[in-house]
Each structure stands twice: as C-alpha cells, then as structure tokens.
Short mmCIF file of C-alpha atoms in Angstrom, two decimals:
data_model
loop_
_atom_site.label_atom_id
_atom_site.label_comp_id
_atom_site.label_asym_id
_atom_site.label_seq_id
_atom_site.Cartn_x
_atom_site.Cartn_y
_atom_site.Cartn_z
CA MET A 1 0.00 0.00 0.00
CA THR A 2 1.09 3.54 -0.70
CA ARG A 3 -0.20 6.63 1.06
CA ILE A 4 -1.49 9.51 -1.06
CA PHE A 5 -2.83 12.52 0.87
CA GLY A 6 -3.61 10.34 3.89
CA HIS A 7 -5.41 7.60 1.95
CA TYR A 8 -3.86 4.20 1.26
CA ILE A 9 -4.17 2.62 -2.18
CA SER A 10 -2.66 -0.51 -3.69
CA VAL A 11 0.79 0.02 -5.19
CA GLU A 12 0.07 -2.70 -7.73
CA MET A 13 -3.03 -0.87 -8.97
CA VAL A 14 -1.13 2.44 -9.23
CA VAL A 15 1.61 0.77 -11.27
CA LEU A 16 -0.94 -1.01 -13.48
CA TRP A 17 -2.77 2.28 -14.13
CA ALA A 18 0.50 4.06 -14.95
CA VAL A 19 1.62 1.30 -17.34
CA GLU A 20 -1.68 1.31 -19.20
CA LEU A 21 -1.66 5.12 -19.33
CA VAL A 22 1.80 5.11 -20.93
CA LEU A 23 0.82 2.39 -23.43
CA CYS A 24 -2.33 4.30 -24.35
CA PHE A 25 -0.29 7.50 -24.76
CA PHE A 26 2.19 5.88 -27.16
CA LEU A 27 -0.62 4.22 -29.09
CA ILE A 28 -2.37 7.57 -29.68
CA CYS A 29 0.96 9.19 -30.60
CA LEU A 30 1.47 6.55 -33.29
CA LEU A 31 -2.06 7.00 -34.62
CA LEU A 32 -1.63 10.79 -34.73
CA ALA A 33 1.75 10.51 -36.41
CA ALA A 34 0.61 8.04 -39.05
CA ASP A 35 -2.73 9.58 -40.03
CA PRO A 36 -2.53 11.59 -43.30
CA HIS A 37 -5.73 13.53 -42.50
CA LEU A 38 -3.88 15.59 -39.90
CA SER A 39 -1.97 18.68 -40.95
CA THR A 40 0.83 17.90 -38.51
CA PHE A 41 2.02 14.67 -40.14
CA GLY A 42 4.65 12.94 -38.02
CA ILE A 43 5.37 13.25 -34.29
CA HIS A 44 5.25 16.90 -33.21
CA PRO A 45 5.01 18.57 -29.79
CA GLU A 46 1.30 19.28 -30.33
CA ASN A 47 0.78 15.56 -30.99
CA LEU A 48 2.31 14.75 -27.62
CA SER A 49 0.05 17.13 -25.68
CA GLN A 50 -3.03 15.93 -27.55
CA ALA A 51 -2.12 12.28 -26.95
CA ALA A 52 -1.48 12.90 -23.26
CA ILE A 53 -4.89 14.55 -22.72
CA ILE A 54 -6.79 11.87 -24.62
CA ALA A 55 -4.89 9.02 -22.89
CA LEU A 56 -5.57 10.57 -19.48
CA THR A 57 -9.26 10.92 -20.37
CA ILE A 58 -9.49 7.24 -21.29
CA CYS A 59 -7.65 6.02 -18.19
CA LEU A 60 -9.68 8.22 -15.82
CA THR A 61 -12.86 6.89 -17.39
CA SER A 62 -11.70 3.31 -16.95
CA GLY A 63 -10.79 4.12 -13.34
CA ALA A 64 -14.28 5.50 -12.73
CA ILE A 65 -15.81 2.26 -14.02
CA GLY A 66 -13.75 0.29 -11.50
CA LEU A 67 -11.09 -1.33 -13.70
CA TYR A 68 -8.38 -0.58 -11.13
CA ARG A 69 -9.91 -2.13 -8.05
CA PRO A 70 -7.86 -5.15 -6.84
CA GLU A 71 -10.91 -7.41 -6.99
CA ALA A 72 -11.66 -6.39 -10.61
CA CYS A 73 -8.20 -6.59 -12.14
CA GLN A 74 -8.44 -10.14 -13.51
CA PRO A 75 -9.69 -10.64 -17.11
CA THR A 76 -13.07 -12.12 -16.13
CA ARG A 77 -16.48 -11.56 -17.71
CA GLN A 78 -17.10 -8.64 -15.35
CA PHE A 79 -13.81 -7.09 -16.42
CA LEU A 80 -14.75 -7.40 -20.10
CA LEU A 81 -18.14 -5.81 -19.37
CA ASN A 82 -16.47 -2.97 -17.47
CA MET A 83 -13.97 -2.46 -20.28
CA ALA A 84 -16.72 -2.27 -22.91
CA LEU A 85 -18.69 0.19 -20.78
CA ALA A 86 -15.59 2.33 -20.18
CA GLY A 87 -15.04 2.45 -23.95
CA ALA A 88 -18.66 3.46 -24.57
CA LEU A 89 -18.40 6.25 -22.00
CA ALA A 90 -15.04 7.42 -23.32
CA LEU A 91 -16.23 7.51 -26.95
CA PRO A 92 -18.13 10.84 -26.87
CA VAL A 93 -15.54 12.38 -24.55
CA ILE A 94 -12.67 11.46 -26.90
CA ILE A 95 -14.59 12.87 -29.87
CA ALA A 96 -15.20 16.16 -28.05
CA VAL A 97 -11.64 16.42 -26.70
CA GLY A 98 -10.15 15.41 -30.05
CA ALA A 99 -12.22 18.00 -31.91
CA ALA A 100 -11.29 20.72 -29.44
CA LEU A 101 -7.57 19.87 -29.72
CA GLY A 102 -7.62 19.28 -33.47
CA ALA A 103 -6.60 15.65 -32.95
CA SER A 104 -9.62 13.93 -34.54
CA ALA A 105 -8.54 12.84 -37.98
CA GLY A 106 -10.81 13.66 -40.92
CA ASP A 107 -13.43 16.25 -41.66
CA THR A 108 -16.56 14.10 -41.65
CA VAL A 109 -18.28 12.45 -38.69
CA ALA A 110 -17.56 9.00 -40.17
CA GLU A 111 -13.82 9.70 -40.41
CA ARG A 112 -13.68 10.99 -36.86
CA LEU A 113 -15.61 7.99 -35.55
CA SER A 114 -13.23 5.70 -37.43
CA TRP A 115 -10.21 7.38 -35.82
CA VAL A 116 -11.73 7.21 -32.32
CA SER A 117 -12.67 3.56 -32.88
CA LYS A 118 -9.03 2.79 -33.70
CA VAL A 119 -7.97 4.51 -30.46
CA LEU A 120 -10.47 2.55 -28.37
CA ALA A 121 -9.71 -0.76 -30.11
CA GLY A 122 -5.99 -0.28 -29.55
CA TRP A 123 -6.60 0.68 -25.91
CA MET A 124 -8.73 -2.43 -25.30
CA LEU A 125 -6.05 -4.59 -26.89
CA CYS A 126 -3.46 -3.01 -24.55
CA LEU A 127 -5.75 -3.76 -21.59
CA LEU A 128 -6.15 -7.40 -22.55
CA VAL A 129 -2.38 -7.81 -22.92
CA THR A 130 -1.47 -6.03 -19.67
CA ARG A 131 -4.18 -7.85 -17.69
CA ALA A 132 -3.06 -11.22 -19.08
CA ILE A 133 0.52 -10.47 -18.01
CA PHE A 134 -0.70 -9.16 -14.65
CA GLY A 135 -2.81 -12.28 -14.10
CA LEU A 136 0.14 -14.52 -14.93
CA ALA A 137 2.38 -12.60 -12.51
CA THR A 138 -0.28 -12.95 -9.81
CA ARG A 139 -0.57 -16.71 -10.36
CA LEU A 140 3.21 -17.00 -10.19
CA GLN A 141 3.00 -15.14 -6.85
CA LEU A 142 5.37 -12.41 -8.02
CA PHE A 143 3.37 -9.83 -6.04
CA GLU A 144 2.92 -11.98 -2.97
CA ARG A 145 3.92 -10.48 0.37
CA ARG A 146 4.21 -12.92 3.23
CA MET A 147 2.93 -11.49 6.50
CA LEU A 148 3.64 -12.76 10.00
CA VAL A 149 1.18 -11.99 12.79
CA VAL A 150 2.43 -11.65 16.37
CA ALA A 151 -0.49 -12.06 18.76
CA ALA A 152 -1.33 -13.37 22.19
CA GLY A 153 -4.51 -14.92 20.78
CA GLU A 154 -7.12 -14.61 18.04
CA ASP A 155 -7.93 -10.90 18.31
CA GLY A 156 -8.62 -9.93 14.72
CA ALA A 157 -5.09 -9.50 13.36
CA ARG A 158 -5.43 -12.65 11.25
CA GLN A 159 -8.66 -11.34 9.72
CA ALA A 160 -6.96 -8.05 8.91
CA VAL A 161 -4.45 -9.92 6.73
CA GLU A 162 -6.90 -12.28 5.05
CA ALA A 163 -10.04 -10.18 4.70
CA ARG A 164 -9.29 -8.12 1.60
CA LYS A 165 -10.39 -9.92 -1.58
CA GLY A 166 -7.94 -9.60 -4.40
CA GLY A 167 -5.23 -8.48 -2.03
CA PHE A 168 -1.56 -9.36 -2.42
CA PHE A 169 -0.83 -10.53 1.12
CA ARG A 170 -0.50 -14.07 2.37
CA LEU A 171 -0.61 -15.12 6.00
CA ALA A 172 2.65 -16.93 6.73
CA GLY A 173 1.73 -17.76 10.31
CA ILE A 174 0.74 -16.56 13.78
CA ILE A 175 3.28 -16.70 16.61
CA SER A 176 3.35 -15.55 20.20
CA ALA A 177 5.48 -12.72 21.57
CA ASP A 178 7.86 -15.24 23.19
CA GLU A 179 8.33 -17.11 19.90
CA PHE A 180 8.95 -13.82 18.12
CA ALA A 181 11.62 -12.81 20.68
CA ALA A 182 13.41 -16.11 20.09
CA THR A 183 13.37 -15.72 16.29
CA ALA A 184 16.24 -13.87 14.62
CA PRO A 185 15.46 -11.43 11.77
CA GLU A 186 17.69 -13.52 9.47
CA GLN A 187 15.43 -16.51 10.03
CA LEU A 188 12.38 -14.42 9.09
CA LEU A 189 14.10 -13.24 5.92
CA ARG A 190 14.90 -16.83 4.96
CA HIS A 191 11.17 -17.54 5.12
CA ARG A 192 10.57 -14.47 2.89
CA ILE A 193 8.65 -12.56 5.55
CA TRP A 194 7.82 -9.15 4.03
CA GLY A 195 5.99 -7.60 6.99
CA ILE A 196 4.91 -8.19 10.57
CA VAL A 197 1.50 -7.29 11.98
CA VAL A 198 1.66 -6.76 15.73
CA ALA A 199 -1.67 -7.38 17.41
CA SER A 200 -2.92 -5.17 20.24
CA SER A 201 -2.72 -8.10 22.66
CA ALA A 202 1.03 -8.46 22.02
CA ARG A 203 2.20 -4.83 21.89
CA GLY A 204 2.79 -4.54 25.61
CA VAL A 205 4.73 -7.81 25.67
CA ILE A 206 7.15 -7.48 22.76
CA ALA A 207 10.44 -5.77 23.50
CA PRO A 208 10.96 -2.66 21.32
CA ASP A 209 14.52 -3.81 20.52
CA ASP A 210 13.18 -6.99 18.89
CA LEU A 211 10.96 -4.89 16.61
CA LEU A 212 13.75 -2.47 15.75
CA ARG A 213 16.09 -5.30 14.76
CA CYS A 214 13.49 -6.49 12.23
CA LYS A 215 12.88 -2.97 10.94
CA CYS A 216 16.61 -2.39 10.44
CA ARG A 217 16.73 -5.52 8.26
CA GLY A 218 14.00 -4.14 5.96
CA ILE A 219 10.99 -5.98 7.42
CA ARG A 220 7.92 -3.73 7.56
CA LEU A 221 6.10 -3.34 10.86
CA PHE A 222 2.37 -2.65 11.25
CA ARG A 223 0.02 -2.25 14.15
CA ASP A 224 -3.07 -4.38 13.54
CA VAL A 225 -5.39 -1.36 13.76
CA ASP A 226 -3.37 0.56 11.13
CA PHE A 227 -3.07 -2.47 8.86
CA HIS A 228 -6.84 -3.00 9.13
CA GLU A 229 -7.47 0.58 7.96
CA GLN A 230 -4.95 0.45 5.14
CA GLN A 231 -6.22 -2.82 3.69
CA LEU A 232 -9.97 -2.52 4.21
CA GLY A 233 -10.49 1.23 4.00
CA ARG A 234 -12.48 1.32 7.21
CA VAL A 235 -11.82 1.85 10.91
CA ASP A 236 -11.99 -0.75 13.65
CA LEU A 237 -14.84 0.47 15.83
CA GLU A 238 -14.01 -1.76 18.77
CA ARG A 239 -10.49 -0.33 19.14
CA LEU A 240 -11.11 3.28 18.13
CA PRO A 241 -9.84 5.51 20.96
CA ALA A 242 -12.12 8.15 22.40
CA ASP A 243 -9.83 10.98 21.25
CA TRP A 244 -9.37 9.66 17.69
CA LEU A 245 -11.07 12.65 16.05
CA ALA A 246 -8.81 15.19 17.78
CA PHE A 247 -5.77 13.61 16.08
CA ALA A 248 -7.38 12.78 12.73
CA ASP A 249 -5.40 14.27 9.83
CA GLY A 250 -8.45 14.68 7.59
CA PHE A 251 -10.63 16.46 10.15
CA SER A 252 -10.09 20.20 10.00
CA CYS A 253 -12.24 23.12 11.12
CA GLY A 254 -9.97 25.79 9.64
CA TRP A 255 -11.82 28.50 7.76
CA CYS A 256 -9.65 28.12 4.67
CA ALA A 257 -10.34 24.39 4.25
CA LEU A 258 -14.05 24.90 4.93
CA ALA A 259 -14.23 27.80 2.48
CA TRP A 260 -12.62 25.80 -0.33
CA ARG A 261 -14.93 22.87 0.35
CA ARG A 262 -17.96 25.18 0.32
CA LEU A 263 -16.90 26.78 -2.96
CA GLY A 264 -16.46 23.31 -4.48
CA ASP A 265 -19.93 22.27 -3.28
CA ILE A 266 -21.51 25.38 -4.82
CA ALA A 267 -19.69 24.93 -8.13
CA ILE A 268 -20.50 21.21 -8.49
CA SER A 269 -24.13 21.44 -7.36
CA SER A 270 -24.85 24.48 -9.56
CA THR A 271 -23.34 22.77 -12.60
CA LEU A 272 -25.23 19.53 -11.99
CA LEU A 273 -28.50 21.37 -11.40
CA PHE A 274 -28.12 23.09 -14.77
CA LEU A 275 -27.14 19.89 -16.61
CA THR A 276 -29.80 17.66 -15.04
CA LEU A 277 -32.71 20.12 -15.08
CA PRO A 278 -34.35 18.53 -18.18
CA LEU A 279 -33.97 15.08 -16.60
CA MET A 280 -35.53 16.26 -13.35
CA LEU A 281 -38.46 17.88 -15.19
CA LEU A 282 -39.07 14.60 -17.06
CA ALA A 283 -38.88 12.61 -13.81
CA ALA A 284 -41.34 14.98 -12.13
CA LEU A 285 -43.78 14.60 -15.03
CA LEU A 286 -43.61 10.79 -14.99
CA ILE A 287 -44.10 10.67 -11.21
CA LYS A 288 -47.16 12.92 -11.49
CA LEU A 289 -48.66 10.86 -14.31
CA GLU A 290 -48.21 7.49 -12.62
CA SER A 291 -49.63 8.07 -9.15
CA PRO A 292 -51.41 10.77 -7.16
CA GLY A 293 -49.47 12.82 -4.66
CA PRO A 294 -46.70 15.39 -4.59
CA THR A 295 -43.75 15.08 -6.97
CA LEU A 296 -41.24 16.13 -4.33
CA TYR A 297 -41.29 15.26 -0.69
CA SER A 298 -39.16 16.32 2.23
CA GLN A 299 -37.98 14.31 5.18
CA MET A 300 -36.26 15.30 8.40
CA ARG A 301 -32.62 14.22 8.57
CA VAL A 302 -29.79 14.82 11.04
CA GLY A 303 -26.99 17.02 9.74
CA LEU A 304 -23.86 18.80 10.94
CA GLN A 305 -23.46 18.86 14.74
CA GLY A 306 -26.70 16.89 15.05
CA ARG A 307 -28.87 19.73 13.71
CA PRO A 308 -32.00 18.54 11.88
CA PHE A 309 -32.83 19.74 8.37
CA ARG A 310 -35.31 18.91 5.63
CA LEU A 311 -33.90 16.72 2.87
CA PHE A 312 -35.56 16.86 -0.57
CA LYS A 313 -36.18 13.84 -2.81
CA PHE A 314 -38.36 12.84 -5.70
CA ARG A 315 -41.26 10.72 -4.44
CA SER A 316 -40.61 7.09 -5.35
CA MET A 317 -43.33 5.44 -3.27
CA VAL A 318 -47.10 5.59 -3.24
CA GLU A 319 -48.63 8.47 -1.29
CA ASN A 320 -48.77 7.93 2.50
CA ALA A 321 -46.55 4.86 2.15
CA GLU A 322 -45.09 5.13 5.63
CA THR A 323 -46.91 4.44 8.87
CA ALA A 324 -46.32 6.31 12.12
CA VAL A 325 -43.18 4.28 12.81
CA PRO A 326 -40.32 4.88 10.30
CA ALA A 327 -39.01 1.76 8.56
CA TRP A 328 -36.05 0.96 6.34
CA ALA A 329 -36.80 0.23 2.69
CA ALA A 330 -36.93 -3.50 1.95
CA GLN A 331 -35.72 -5.40 -1.11
CA ARG A 332 -38.45 -5.24 -3.78
CA ASP A 333 -40.49 -2.96 -1.50
CA ALA A 334 -44.17 -3.11 -2.53
CA ARG A 335 -44.59 0.59 -1.71
CA VAL A 336 -42.23 1.62 -4.52
CA THR A 337 -43.91 2.63 -7.80
CA ARG A 338 -42.67 1.59 -11.26
CA VAL A 339 -41.23 5.05 -11.94
CA GLY A 340 -39.95 5.12 -8.38
CA ARG A 341 -38.07 1.86 -8.89
CA PHE A 342 -36.32 3.26 -11.96
CA ILE A 343 -35.34 6.58 -10.36
CA ARG A 344 -34.06 4.73 -7.30
CA LEU A 345 -31.89 2.41 -9.40
CA THR A 346 -30.44 5.34 -11.35
CA ARG A 347 -30.25 7.64 -8.28
CA ILE A 348 -32.39 10.26 -10.04
CA ASP A 349 -34.53 10.48 -6.89
CA GLU A 350 -31.52 12.00 -5.09
CA LEU A 351 -31.03 14.90 -7.52
CA PRO A 352 -33.24 17.39 -5.58
CA GLN A 353 -30.68 17.14 -2.77
CA LEU A 354 -28.49 19.41 -4.89
CA LEU A 355 -30.71 22.15 -3.43
CA ASN A 356 -29.69 21.02 0.06
CA VAL A 357 -26.05 21.30 -1.02
CA LEU A 358 -26.62 24.83 -2.38
CA ARG A 359 -28.35 25.82 0.86
CA GLY A 360 -25.34 24.62 2.86
CA GLU A 361 -27.20 21.88 4.74
CA MET A 362 -25.24 19.17 2.96
CA SER A 363 -21.92 18.76 1.22
CA PHE A 364 -21.51 16.94 -2.06
CA ILE A 365 -19.40 14.24 -0.37
CA GLY A 366 -19.86 13.03 3.17
CA PRO A 367 -21.73 10.48 5.30
CA ARG A 368 -25.33 10.01 4.19
CA PRO A 369 -27.77 11.81 6.53
CA GLU A 370 -30.02 9.55 8.56
CA ARG A 371 -33.47 10.12 10.05
CA PRO A 372 -33.71 11.22 13.71
CA HIS A 373 -35.63 8.06 14.65
CA PHE A 374 -32.84 5.81 13.38
CA VAL A 375 -30.08 8.09 14.71
CA ALA A 376 -31.45 7.73 18.24
CA GLN A 377 -31.49 3.92 17.88
CA LEU A 378 -28.08 3.63 16.25
CA ALA A 379 -26.36 6.02 18.67
CA GLN A 380 -27.34 3.67 21.52
CA ALA A 381 -26.35 0.50 19.67
CA LEU A 382 -23.12 1.61 17.98
CA PRO A 383 -20.05 3.19 19.60
CA ARG A 384 -18.88 6.53 18.14
CA TYR A 385 -21.97 6.82 15.91
CA ASP A 386 -22.48 10.51 16.69
CA ASP A 387 -18.91 11.26 15.52
CA ARG A 388 -20.09 11.13 11.90
CA HIS A 389 -22.05 14.34 12.57
CA PHE A 390 -18.84 16.37 12.96
CA VAL A 391 -18.82 16.79 9.16
CA LYS A 392 -21.64 17.74 6.83
CA PRO A 393 -23.66 14.88 5.37
CA GLY A 394 -23.23 14.27 1.65
CA LEU A 395 -24.98 13.23 -1.53
CA THR A 396 -22.46 10.44 -1.96
CA GLY A 397 -19.77 9.10 0.33
CA TRP A 398 -17.11 6.51 1.08
CA ALA A 399 -19.65 4.15 2.63
CA GLN A 400 -22.00 4.45 -0.37
CA VAL A 401 -19.33 3.41 -2.89
CA ASN A 402 -17.98 0.56 -0.73
CA TYR A 403 -21.05 -1.00 0.88
CA PRO A 404 -24.58 -1.73 -0.41
CA TYR A 405 -27.79 -0.26 0.93
CA GLY A 406 -28.11 -0.81 4.67
CA ALA A 407 -31.38 -1.92 6.27
CA SER A 408 -30.30 -3.20 9.68
CA VAL A 409 -28.19 -2.26 12.68
CA GLU A 410 -25.37 -4.53 11.43
CA ASP A 411 -25.42 -2.81 8.04
CA ALA A 412 -25.32 0.54 9.82
CA ARG A 413 -22.29 -0.67 11.81
CA MET A 414 -20.42 -1.55 8.62
CA LYS A 415 -21.31 1.77 7.00
CA LEU A 416 -20.18 3.61 10.12
CA THR A 417 -16.70 2.04 9.83
CA TYR A 418 -16.42 3.52 6.32
CA ASP A 419 -17.91 6.88 7.32
CA LEU A 420 -15.46 7.34 10.17
CA TYR A 421 -12.58 6.32 7.89
CA TYR A 422 -13.66 9.14 5.57
CA VAL A 423 -13.81 11.64 8.44
CA LYS A 424 -10.35 10.56 9.58
CA HIS A 425 -8.69 10.65 6.13
CA ARG A 426 -10.80 13.27 4.34
CA SER A 427 -8.89 15.00 1.54
CA PHE A 428 -9.30 16.29 -1.99
CA PHE A 429 -7.76 13.06 -3.31
CA LEU A 430 -10.21 10.84 -1.39
CA ASP A 431 -13.11 13.04 -2.56
CA LEU A 432 -11.93 12.56 -6.15
CA LEU A 433 -11.83 8.78 -5.69
CA ILE A 434 -15.38 8.85 -4.31
CA LEU A 435 -16.61 10.94 -7.25
CA LEU A 436 -15.09 8.48 -9.71
CA ALA A 437 -16.46 5.48 -7.83
CA THR A 438 -19.93 7.05 -7.73
CA VAL A 439 -20.04 6.78 -11.53
CA ARG A 440 -19.49 3.02 -11.20
CA VAL A 441 -22.12 2.68 -8.48
CA ILE A 442 -24.76 4.48 -10.56
CA LEU A 443 -23.99 2.66 -13.82
CA PHE A 444 -23.99 -0.79 -12.23
CA GLN A 445 -26.84 0.04 -9.83
CA GLU A 446 -24.81 -1.11 -6.84
CA GLY A 447 -26.57 -0.94 -3.51
CA SER A 448 -29.80 0.58 -4.85
CA ARG A 449 -33.13 -0.56 -3.45
#
C-alpha cells in the first residue's frame, strides 16, 4: 500500500494504471503521427500534448468504471463488461476532446468515428495484454507479500491480513510474543517474511529492541489497527480511541479548508443542477402521471453537529406509504412505484438534494444523513456513531461506494466504519476517488433498493 494525501491505495493498482496510461499514450501518438488527415504529419510537440490529454481521459474513465480495483483486475467476464462500458463512456468524450484539440482525424463524422474507434480498439487490446501479463504474474505469486502476525490470541489480526479480496498478502503464520523474541530477523528473511503485523494483545509484551532489529533488516512493521485501515479502507470500531477525532489528519475546522470545500460544493451542485434540469423535469412529469401525490417530498434528517434539516427527494413510493413508525426500505419494496423503482436504481430520486447542497445543509461528499428516529437507535447500539455528525452529510460518500444499501443495525455498523474512515482521512484526493467510484455505483446500480 502507498499513502497519497492520507489515503492508502494498492501500489500494484497504481503501477498497473500508470503502465496502461503510458501504453495508451504511445498508441495515440502513433495514430496521430501516421494519419494523413492531420496537418501535422509525423510526431510533433502538439501531438504529444493531444495524446497525453486523450490518454488521461481514457484512463480516468476506466478508473471511474472500476477497472483498477484489486478485486476487478483479472480478465473475467465482469472485467470485459467494465472495459466495454468504459469504452462506450469514453467515446463521446474522446470525440469532443479530439475535436477541441484538433486531434480527430478527418473532416466528416464518419472519419472521426473511425479514428476514435481505432484509439479505443488499440486501448482495449493493450488492456487485454497487460491484464493477461498481470494475471500470470499474480498466479506465479510475483506480487505476494508474506505477512507474520504476532499475537497473544485470536484478536482480529489474522482477519486483517486475510479479509481483503484480491489483495496481495499471504498469512505466513501466527506466533506468540515469546516465539517472536526467540526468532532472529535472518530466520524471518529466509522464510521471505515481508511484513509483521503486531496485534494489540502483544504490543505490551514485545520488547521494542526486537521490533527495531526487524525494521533495520528491511521488514515492515504494522500495528493491527493501522493495517486494518490500510487494507480494508475502514476503521476498527471496537479499538477506536475516544480521542481519535482530535488527532485525525483529515478532520479540520480551519476557515480556509471549509471555504474551499464550500466553494467546491456550490460549483459542483450548480453545474449539476443546470445539466440535469431537463432530466428532473421529465422525472417529475412521470411521477405525477403514474400516481397521485406530490412530486417532491421532504424528510427530516440529522446534519452537521446533530442539527436537523429537511432533505428533498423525488417521491418514489405511493402516497402515505409510511406508517407512524419509520421503517427501512426492503428489497423489492411493494410501496415503490414503477417510476420510483427506476429513479431509485439510477439515483435520479436523489437529484433534488443538490438544493440542500446549495443551501449549505449538505456537502456533495460526506456520510449520508439519517433520520432522527434511526439516529437515536443507532447512537445507543453503535459506539462513536455521533462522531459522523462532525462533518456535513453528503450526496455520496465513502460508505456508499464501498457498501450496499443498509437496512439493519449490522449494516449501519459496517457503514459507520467507512464513514469514520472518511472523516479521519478526508482530503481532496479521497473526494476525487469517491466521485469516480460514484459513476461506477450508478452505472452498475450497486446498492440501490
């Protein structure tokens, strides 16, 4: 794992993305240099800048679809589907960018489509080749990192090593603190131990000198809590200290950081409101035609510092669907209308919340706001639940792109681990990753209900 602006991402995925970006760049350079329709025949500086922008556009699109998640890097059917969808999304963007930069060969639409098709076909071929090589290297265990766990018992350190699907770590064994003290670093190196995870139960027992000897020989050392966060992208609720938020790098109340975040929220929400206005008008008309009742409805939610506010949504259920006691939406909920089912799957029902973002009650990215009735229940059942209210709630968030729709206390617990990870590591880079992942969630209808 490598740390970028406080967030940990897989080194293997970064390298894979960089390799495919470079291959895509050289491919476009060759196509630009060899195409007689272009006035700048041959490789020129303007070709290089055009190729770089188009290659970056393609690779960012493929990242948004999820091609660079560790669990999606193998050339399976899902990978082929993702690759085809990434190409379809990139097609109009490449045409627009190419036309703006003068890189689209030909004067007619057919010639430009032919040139873009060559770019996408070459890019897909590069992906198939790189993923085949990557899969072979994975099967040959070239990326494998053997991890040793030092623990006084089964306290979760083993699960921290094994839990991540598609990860590149292998559990070499679990030993006690006494066994670790009697093992020389040279012996660990002979067994190709790459890193050591020290469980909480063993940290007070292990002598610091034993750990330093291993570190001086190049063996990485991890606390189990830190390794859990790095690998799973979520906090460990059971071992989260009471003062964790005071020392969280991503949590800042400085006016400068808040001002930049507010300006970003206004810019994004205003742009999306303008672009999606025709879609929202169509959705409102279809809702009105299908069933009686208001097109929009508002619902009380808990926001920043626990203050309640009214959240706006398109109505997706029949009128008066809810009884006096609030209830979570169920799978295939009978109260949901046909139009409501579609706008839920596509997240169109959430678009009116852009008004909440403009009003300052929500941010574009943050923990999803919950209803007061459920907040009261969850705050009693889950430790540190109220800590998520130290940041503004959001339209999308780290929990939404990593975990499906929650309809139970256990689901809320899992989502809370992701929400608090976001609060702890919040940064522009993590926000960008969430924005890209939101595209994947909407297109593949992940977690919708």
